[in-house]
CSV table of C-alpha atoms in Angstrom, one decimal:
chain,number,residue,atom,x,y,z
A,1,ILE,CA,134.8,108.9,100.6
A,2,GLU,CA,138.4,108.7,100.0
A,3,GLU,CA,138.7,109.8,96.5
A,4,PRO,CA,138.8,112.2,94.4
A,5,PHE,CA,138.8,114.1,97.7
A,6,PRO,CA,138.5,112.8,101.3
A,7,GLU,CA,135.2,113.5,102.9
A,8,PRO,CA,134.2,111.6,106.3
A,9,MET,CA,130.6,110.5,107.5
A,10,LEU,CA,128.9,110.6,104.1
A,11,LEU,CA,125.7,108.2,103.7
A,12,ALA,CA,126.5,105.6,101.1
A,13,SER,CA,122.9,105.6,99.8
A,14,THR,CA,122.9,109.3,99.2
A,15,VAL,CA,126.4,109.4,97.4
A,16,GLU,CA,126.1,109.0,93.4
A,17,LEU,CA,128.5,106.4,91.9
A,18,THR,CA,131.2,107.9,89.6
A,19,ASP,CA,134.3,106.6,87.9
A,20,GLY,CA,137.1,106.9,90.3
A,21,LEU,CA,135.0,106.9,93.6
A,22,ALA,CA,136.7,105.1,96.4
A,23,ALA,CA,135.1,104.7,99.8
A,24,ARG,CA,135.7,102.7,103.0
A,25,GLY,CA,133.1,101.9,105.8
A,26,VAL,CA,133.7,103.6,109.3
A,27,SER,CA,132.2,102.4,112.5
A,28,GLY,CA,130.4,105.8,113.5
A,29,ARG,CA,133.5,107.6,113.7
A,30,GLY,CA,135.2,109.4,110.6
A,31,ARG,CA,138.4,111.4,110.4
A,32,LEU,CA,139.2,114.6,109.1
A,33,ALA,CA,141.0,115.0,105.8
A,34,GLU,CA,144.7,115.2,105.5
A,35,VAL,CA,144.6,116.5,101.9
A,36,ALA,CA,143.6,120.0,100.8
A,37,ASP,CA,140.5,120.8,99.1
A,38,THR,CA,141.6,122.4,95.7
A,39,ALA,CA,137.9,122.5,94.4
A,40,ARG,CA,136.3,125.8,93.7
A,41,TYR,CA,133.2,127.1,95.4
A,42,ASP,CA,131.0,130.2,94.6
A,43,ARG,CA,127.6,131.6,95.1
A,44,LYS,CA,124.8,133.2,93.2
A,45,HIS,CA,122.1,135.6,93.7
A,46,THR,CA,118.8,135.1,91.9
A,47,HIS,CA,115.3,136.9,91.8
A,48,CYS,CA,112.2,135.5,90.6
A,49,ASP,CA,108.4,135.7,90.8
A,50,THR,CA,107.7,132.2,92.1
A,51,LEU,CA,110.2,129.6,93.6
A,52,VAL,CA,109.1,126.0,93.7
A,53,ILE,CA,110.9,123.6,96.1
A,54,GLY,CA,110.8,120.2,94.8
A,55,ALA,CA,110.4,118.7,91.5
A,56,GLY,CA,108.0,115.8,92.1
A,57,PRO,CA,104.5,115.7,90.6
A,58,ALA,CA,103.1,118.6,92.4
A,59,GLY,CA,106.2,120.8,92.3
A,60,LEU,CA,106.6,120.1,88.5
A,61,LEU,CA,102.9,121.0,87.5
A,62,ALA,CA,103.2,124.2,90.0
A,63,ALA,CA,106.3,125.3,88.1
A,64,ARG,CA,104.4,124.8,84.8
A,65,THR,CA,101.5,126.7,85.8
A,66,ALA,CA,103.5,129.5,87.0
A,67,VAL,CA,105.3,129.8,83.7
A,68,ARG,CA,102.0,129.7,81.9
A,69,ALA,CA,100.7,132.7,83.9
A,70,GLY,CA,103.9,134.5,82.6
A,71,GLU,CA,106.0,134.6,85.9
A,72,SER,CA,109.7,133.7,86.1
A,73,VAL,CA,110.2,130.5,87.7
A,74,VAL,CA,113.2,128.9,89.8
A,75,LEU,CA,112.6,125.2,90.4
A,76,VAL,CA,115.2,123.3,92.8
A,77,ASP,CA,115.4,119.9,93.7
A,78,ASP,CA,117.7,117.7,95.7
A,79,ARG,CA,117.6,114.4,93.5
A,80,PRO,CA,119.8,113.8,90.5
A,81,VAL,CA,116.5,113.8,88.3
A,82,ALA,CA,112.9,115.3,88.6
A,83,GLY,CA,110.1,113.2,89.3
A,84,GLY,CA,110.1,112.8,93.1
A,85,SER,CA,108.7,109.4,94.2
A,86,LEU,CA,107.3,108.3,90.8
A,87,THR,CA,108.7,104.9,89.9
A,88,GLY,CA,107.5,104.6,86.5
A,89,THR,CA,104.6,102.3,87.2
A,90,GLU,CA,102.0,105.2,87.4
A,91,ARG,CA,100.5,106.8,84.3
A,92,ILE,CA,99.7,110.3,83.8
A,93,ALA,CA,97.7,112.1,81.2
A,94,GLY,CA,97.3,108.6,79.6
A,95,ARG,CA,101.2,107.8,79.3
A,96,PRO,CA,104.0,106.5,81.7
A,97,ALA,CA,104.5,109.0,84.3
A,98,LEU,CA,108.2,109.4,83.8
A,99,GLN,CA,107.5,110.1,80.1
A,100,PHE,CA,105.1,113.0,81.4
A,101,VAL,CA,107.8,114.1,83.8
A,102,ALA,CA,110.4,114.4,81.0
A,103,ASP,CA,107.9,116.2,78.9
A,104,THR,CA,107.1,118.6,81.4
A,105,VAL,CA,110.8,119.2,82.2
A,106,ALA,CA,111.5,119.7,78.3
A,107,GLN,CA,108.7,122.4,78.5
A,108,LEU,CA,110.3,124.1,81.5
A,109,ALA,CA,113.7,124.0,79.9
A,110,ALA,CA,112.4,125.7,76.6
A,111,HIS,CA,111.2,128.5,78.6
A,112,PRO,CA,113.8,131.5,78.9
A,113,ASP,CA,112.4,132.6,82.3
A,114,VAL,CA,112.9,129.3,84.1
A,115,LEU,CA,115.9,128.4,86.2
A,116,HIS,CA,115.7,124.5,87.1
A,117,LEU,CA,118.3,123.2,89.1
A,118,GLN,CA,118.7,119.3,90.0
A,119,ARG,CA,121.0,118.3,93.0
A,120,THR,CA,120.0,121.4,94.7
A,121,THR,CA,118.9,121.4,98.5
A,122,ALA,CA,117.1,124.1,99.8
A,123,PHE,CA,118.3,124.3,103.3
A,124,GLY,CA,117.0,127.7,104.6
A,125,HIS,CA,113.8,129.7,104.3
A,126,TYR,CA,113.6,133.2,105.7
A,127,ASP,CA,111.5,136.1,105.8
A,128,ASP,CA,110.1,138.0,102.6
A,129,GLY,CA,110.7,135.0,100.3
A,130,PHE,CA,114.4,134.5,100.9
A,131,VAL,CA,115.7,130.9,100.4
A,132,LEU,CA,119.3,129.7,100.4
A,133,ALA,CA,120.0,126.3,98.3
A,134,LEU,CA,123.0,124.5,97.8
A,135,GLU,CA,123.7,123.0,94.5
A,136,ARG,CA,126.0,120.3,93.9
A,137,ARG,CA,127.6,120.9,90.5
A,138,THR,CA,130.3,118.5,89.9
A,139,ASP,CA,130.3,115.6,92.4
A,140,GLN,CA,128.7,113.4,89.9
A,141,LEU,CA,131.3,114.0,87.5
A,142,GLY,CA,134.1,112.4,89.3
A,143,ALA,CA,137.5,112.7,88.0
A,144,SER,CA,136.2,114.3,84.6
A,145,ALA,CA,134.9,117.3,86.6
A,146,PRO,CA,136.3,120.3,84.7
A,147,ARG,CA,138.7,122.4,87.1
A,148,HIS,CA,137.1,125.8,85.9
A,149,ARG,CA,133.8,124.9,87.3
A,150,SER,CA,132.8,125.3,90.7
A,151,ARG,CA,132.1,122.3,92.8
A,152,GLN,CA,129.2,123.4,94.8
A,153,ARG,CA,127.3,126.8,94.7
A,154,VAL,CA,125.1,128.4,97.1
A,155,HIS,CA,122.0,130.0,95.5
A,156,ARG,CA,120.7,133.0,97.5
A,157,ILE,CA,116.9,133.4,96.1
A,158,ARG,CA,114.4,136.1,96.6
A,159,ALA,CA,111.0,135.0,95.3
A,160,GLU,CA,107.7,137.0,95.4
A,161,GLN,CA,105.9,133.3,96.0
A,162,VAL,CA,107.4,130.3,97.4
A,163,VAL,CA,105.9,126.8,96.9
A,164,VAL,CA,107.0,124.1,99.1
A,165,ALA,CA,106.5,120.9,97.3
A,166,THR,CA,109.0,118.7,99.2
A,167,GLY,CA,107.1,115.6,99.5
A,168,ALA,CA,106.8,113.3,102.6
A,169,HIS,CA,109.1,110.8,104.2
A,170,GLU,CA,108.2,107.3,105.2
A,171,ARG,CA,107.9,106.8,109.0
A,172,PRO,CA,109.6,103.7,110.6
A,173,ILE,CA,108.2,101.6,113.2
A,174,VAL,CA,110.4,100.7,116.3
A,175,PHE,CA,110.8,97.3,117.4
A,176,ALA,CA,113.9,95.3,119.2
A,177,ASP,CA,117.2,95.2,117.1
A,178,ASN,CA,115.7,97.4,114.2
A,179,ASP,CA,119.2,98.8,113.6
A,180,ARG,CA,120.4,95.5,112.2
A,181,PRO,CA,121.8,95.4,108.5
A,182,GLY,CA,119.1,94.5,106.1
A,183,ILE,CA,116.4,96.5,107.4
A,184,MET,CA,115.2,99.6,105.4
A,185,LEU,CA,111.8,101.5,104.5
A,186,ALA,CA,109.8,99.8,102.0
A,187,ALA,CA,109.7,103.0,99.6
A,188,SER,CA,113.6,102.9,99.5
A,189,ALA,CA,113.6,99.4,98.2
A,190,ARG,CA,111.1,100.1,95.8
A,191,ASP,CA,113.3,103.1,94.8
A,192,TYR,CA,116.3,101.0,94.4
A,193,LEU,CA,114.6,98.7,92.2
A,194,HIS,CA,112.8,101.2,89.6
A,195,ARG,CA,115.6,103.9,89.7
A,196,TYR,CA,118.6,101.6,89.8
A,197,GLY,CA,117.7,98.1,88.8
A,198,VAL,CA,118.6,96.8,92.4
A,199,LEU,CA,116.7,93.8,94.0
A,200,ALA,CA,117.7,94.6,97.7
A,201,GLY,CA,116.8,91.2,98.9
A,202,ARG,CA,115.7,87.7,97.8
A,203,GLN,CA,113.5,86.6,100.9
A,204,ILE,CA,111.7,89.8,101.9
A,205,VAL,CA,109.5,90.5,104.8
A,206,VAL,CA,107.4,93.5,104.7
A,207,PHE,CA,106.1,94.9,107.9
A,208,THR,CA,103.5,97.6,107.4
A,209,SER,CA,100.5,99.5,109.0
A,210,ASP,CA,99.9,101.4,105.8
A,211,ASP,CA,98.9,100.8,102.1
A,212,ALA,CA,102.0,102.3,100.3
A,213,ALA,CA,104.2,99.4,101.6
A,214,TYR,CA,102.1,96.7,99.2
A,215,ALA,CA,103.3,98.4,96.1
A,216,ALA,CA,106.7,97.6,97.2
A,217,ALA,CA,105.6,94.0,98.0
A,218,THR,CA,104.2,93.5,94.7
A,219,ASP,CA,106.8,95.0,92.6
A,220,LEU,CA,109.8,93.1,94.6
A,221,SER,CA,107.7,89.9,94.0
A,222,ASP,CA,107.2,90.6,90.4
A,223,ALA,CA,111.0,91.0,90.2
A,224,GLY,CA,111.6,87.7,91.4
A,225,ALA,CA,111.8,87.9,95.2
A,226,ASP,CA,110.0,85.8,97.7
A,227,VAL,CA,107.8,88.0,99.8
A,228,THR,CA,105.7,87.9,102.8
A,229,VAL,CA,103.7,90.8,104.1
A,230,LEU,CA,102.9,91.5,108.0
A,231,ASP,CA,99.8,94.0,108.4
A,232,ALA,CA,99.6,95.4,111.8
A,233,ARG,CA,95.9,96.3,111.0
A,234,PRO,CA,93.1,93.6,111.5
A,235,ALA,CA,91.7,94.3,107.9
A,236,PRO,CA,94.4,94.7,105.3
A,237,PRO,CA,93.2,96.5,102.0
A,238,ALA,CA,91.4,94.1,99.9
A,239,HIS,CA,92.7,95.6,96.6
A,240,TRP,CA,96.1,95.0,97.6
A,241,VAL,CA,95.5,91.4,99.3
A,242,THR,CA,93.9,90.3,96.0
A,243,ARG,CA,97.1,91.5,94.1
A,244,CYS,CA,99.3,89.7,96.5
A,245,ALA,CA,97.4,86.5,96.5
A,246,GLU,CA,97.8,86.6,92.4
A,247,ARG,CA,101.5,86.5,93.1
A,248,GLY,CA,101.6,84.1,95.8
A,249,VAL,CA,102.5,86.6,98.4
A,250,ALA,CA,101.2,85.8,101.9
A,251,VAL,CA,99.6,88.8,103.9
A,252,HIS,CA,99.2,88.1,107.6
A,253,PRO,CA,96.8,90.6,109.1
A,254,GLU,CA,97.2,91.9,112.7
A,255,ALA,CA,100.8,90.6,112.7
A,256,VAL,CA,104.0,92.7,114.1
A,257,VAL,CA,107.6,92.3,114.1
A,258,THR,CA,108.9,92.2,117.7
A,259,GLY,CA,112.8,91.4,117.3
A,260,THR,CA,115.1,90.3,114.8
A,261,SER,CA,118.3,87.8,114.7
A,262,GLY,CA,121.4,87.7,112.6
A,263,GLU,CA,125.2,88.2,112.7
A,264,GLU,CA,126.5,90.4,110.1
A,265,ARG,CA,123.0,91.2,108.7
A,266,ILE,CA,119.2,89.9,109.4
A,267,THR,CA,118.5,86.4,109.0
A,268,GLU,CA,115.3,86.0,111.0
A,269,VAL,CA,112.2,88.0,112.4
A,270,GLN,CA,110.4,87.5,115.3
A,271,VAL,CA,106.6,87.9,114.9
A,272,ALA,CA,103.8,88.3,117.1
A,273,VAL,CA,100.0,88.0,116.0
A,274,ALA,CA,96.6,88.6,117.4
A,275,GLY,CA,95.4,86.0,120.0
A,276,GLY,CA,99.0,85.5,121.3
A,277,GLY,CA,100.5,83.6,118.6
A,278,ARG,CA,104.2,84.0,118.1
A,279,TRP,CA,106.6,82.6,115.3
A,280,THR,CA,109.7,83.4,113.4
A,281,LEU,CA,110.1,83.7,109.8
A,282,PRO,CA,113.6,83.4,107.7
A,283,THR,CA,114.5,86.6,105.9
A,284,ASP,CA,117.5,88.4,104.3
A,285,LEU,CA,115.7,91.7,104.0
A,286,LEU,CA,113.0,93.4,106.3
A,287,LEU,CA,111.1,96.3,104.8
A,288,VAL,CA,109.1,98.6,107.1
A,289,SER,CA,106.5,101.2,106.6
A,290,GLY,CA,104.5,103.1,109.4
A,291,GLY,CA,102.8,105.9,107.2
A,292,TRP,CA,104.2,109.2,106.1
A,293,ASN,CA,105.3,112.3,107.7
A,294,PRO,CA,105.0,115.6,105.6
A,295,THR,CA,108.3,117.1,104.9
A,296,ALA,CA,107.1,120.8,106.1
A,297,HIS,CA,110.4,121.9,107.5
A,298,LEU,CA,110.8,125.0,105.2
A,299,PHE,CA,107.2,126.1,106.2
A,300,SER,CA,108.3,126.1,109.8
A,301,HIS,CA,111.4,127.9,108.9
A,302,VAL,CA,109.1,131.0,108.6
A,303,ARG,CA,106.9,130.1,111.4
A,304,GLY,CA,104.5,128.4,109.6
A,305,PRO,CA,102.2,126.7,112.2
A,306,LEU,CA,101.6,122.8,112.1
A,307,ALA,CA,98.8,120.7,113.5
A,308,TYR,CA,98.9,117.1,114.4
A,309,ASP,CA,96.7,115.0,112.1
A,310,PRO,CA,95.6,111.9,113.9
A,311,ALA,CA,94.8,110.1,110.7
A,312,LEU,CA,98.1,110.7,109.3
A,313,GLY,CA,100.0,110.2,112.6
A,314,ALA,CA,102.0,113.1,111.8
A,315,PHE,CA,102.2,117.1,111.9
A,316,ARG,CA,101.0,119.0,108.7
A,317,PRO,CA,100.7,122.7,107.7
A,318,ALA,CA,97.6,124.1,109.8
A,319,GLU,CA,97.3,127.5,108.1
A,320,THR,CA,98.5,129.6,105.2
A,321,LEU,CA,101.0,132.4,105.2
A,322,PRO,CA,101.6,135.4,102.8
A,323,GLY,CA,103.8,134.4,99.9
A,324,VAL,CA,104.1,130.6,101.0
A,325,THR,CA,102.2,127.7,99.6
A,326,VAL,CA,102.6,124.2,100.7
A,327,ILE,CA,101.3,121.4,98.2
A,328,GLY,CA,101.2,117.8,97.6
A,329,ALA,CA,102.6,115.3,100.2
A,330,ALA,CA,104.2,118.1,102.0
A,331,ASN,CA,100.5,119.3,102.7
A,332,GLY,CA,99.5,115.8,103.8
A,333,THR,CA,98.1,114.9,100.4
A,334,LEU,CA,99.4,111.4,99.7
A,335,ASP,CA,97.3,110.3,96.5
A,336,LEU,CA,98.8,111.3,93.2
A,337,ALA,CA,95.6,112.9,91.9
A,338,GLY,CA,95.3,115.1,94.8
A,339,CYS,CA,98.8,116.0,94.4
A,340,LEU,CA,98.6,117.0,90.7
A,341,ARG,CA,95.4,119.0,91.6
A,342,GLU,CA,97.3,120.8,94.1
A,343,GLY,CA,100.1,121.8,91.9
A,344,ALA,CA,98.1,122.6,88.7
A,345,GLY,CA,94.8,124.0,90.1
A,346,GLY,CA,91.9,123.4,87.8
A,347,ASP,CA,94.3,122.2,85.0
A,348,ALA,CA,95.3,118.8,86.5
A,349,PRO,CA,96.1,116.0,84.1
A,350,SER,CA,94.3,112.7,84.5
A,351,THR,CA,95.6,109.8,86.4
A,352,ALA,CA,94.6,106.0,86.7
A,353,PRO,CA,91.8,105.4,89.4
A,354,GLU,CA,93.7,104.5,92.9
A,355,PRO,CA,92.2,102.1,95.1
A,356,VAL,CA,90.3,103.3,98.1
A,357,ARG,CA,93.1,103.8,101.2
A,358,THR,CA,92.6,101.7,104.1
A,359,PRO,CA,93.3,104.0,107.2
A,360,THR,CA,96.9,103.8,108.3
A,361,ARG,CA,97.4,102.5,112.1
A,362,VAL,CA,99.5,104.8,113.6
A,363,LEU,CA,102.0,102.5,115.2
A,364,TRP,CA,105.2,103.8,116.9
A,365,ARG,CA,106.8,100.8,118.5
A,366,THR,CA,106.1,97.1,119.1
A,367,GLU,CA,106.8,95.0,122.4
A,368,GLY,CA,110.0,93.2,122.8
A,369,ASP,CA,113.4,94.4,124.5
A,370,ARG,CA,113.1,98.2,124.7
A,371,ALA,CA,116.7,98.4,125.6
A,372,ARG,CA,117.6,97.2,122.2
A,373,GLN,CA,115.1,99.6,120.2
A,374,PHE,CA,116.6,102.4,118.2
A,375,VAL,CA,115.1,105.5,116.9
């Protein structure tokens, strides 16, 4: 970023667009700012009964449950708005999920013992319920940010109970030339579509070993893209295959990407299928989904033990710790109904029935030129 203040090596996909923002691309090397930083920074100490980290469906309900029990609550989340991975296509308690999120946020805002901080990243979890979090207070305001307000604030939070509801991140699959521009995670493309109205490609190939990518495939098809799905599993999920067929989306079982081609960005993928068949597909966007890893880092900060779950292909919390609870996708629970139950306990709202999940195929990498594979 060059304006309003020079900051090198920021990820473009994580910077909020504001009036007056100016940025330039760098090839892996930034430069230090030559202009003095005139912004103000400060810190604040906060004590509460319950700190909830993550404002997705599990975290929101955990915060609401704690408030209803008479507890003081701090809720922090690193995104600009609450809701986590909800896109608006889901339904909770008989209404659109994002409306349910807005109603829950309003309920929390009306309570005097709730501090709700979006754009706030919890980056350290220490003994005795001590958590450090960084709040970005004015970056999203651009040039209109008031000078008297601190740009960023470090919150030093002491809580009786820490609830980790940090979700999960989608896992890539490694193949040759997988760093080419035009390759991204399937959930990210779906997020761009529903949150920002951006269709990231027109001729899209989805390479997956997990059910979740099918939601991206069908949503992007509904938005006007030409979509093809390559599923590494021998038996793709019947429910999603039917939904794809209704949209003219071809699904190829036991098919994997082995490499890509293109100059400035991807233009073609190389495909291998069971039985030795090989072919190529033209594309301007390749989406990849290899399953999900629970974001349990803050549980590990306080020596929370993890155990490998072969069904997930990832590590998840293995035990409980006094004063620390891990819920939702951070706990390895990937269905919406399960996340709501863990957040609300016995008072979980209803959701629409979800199709039975086909087991994820844990696939770390495919064949191909291993000298050109990137992690």
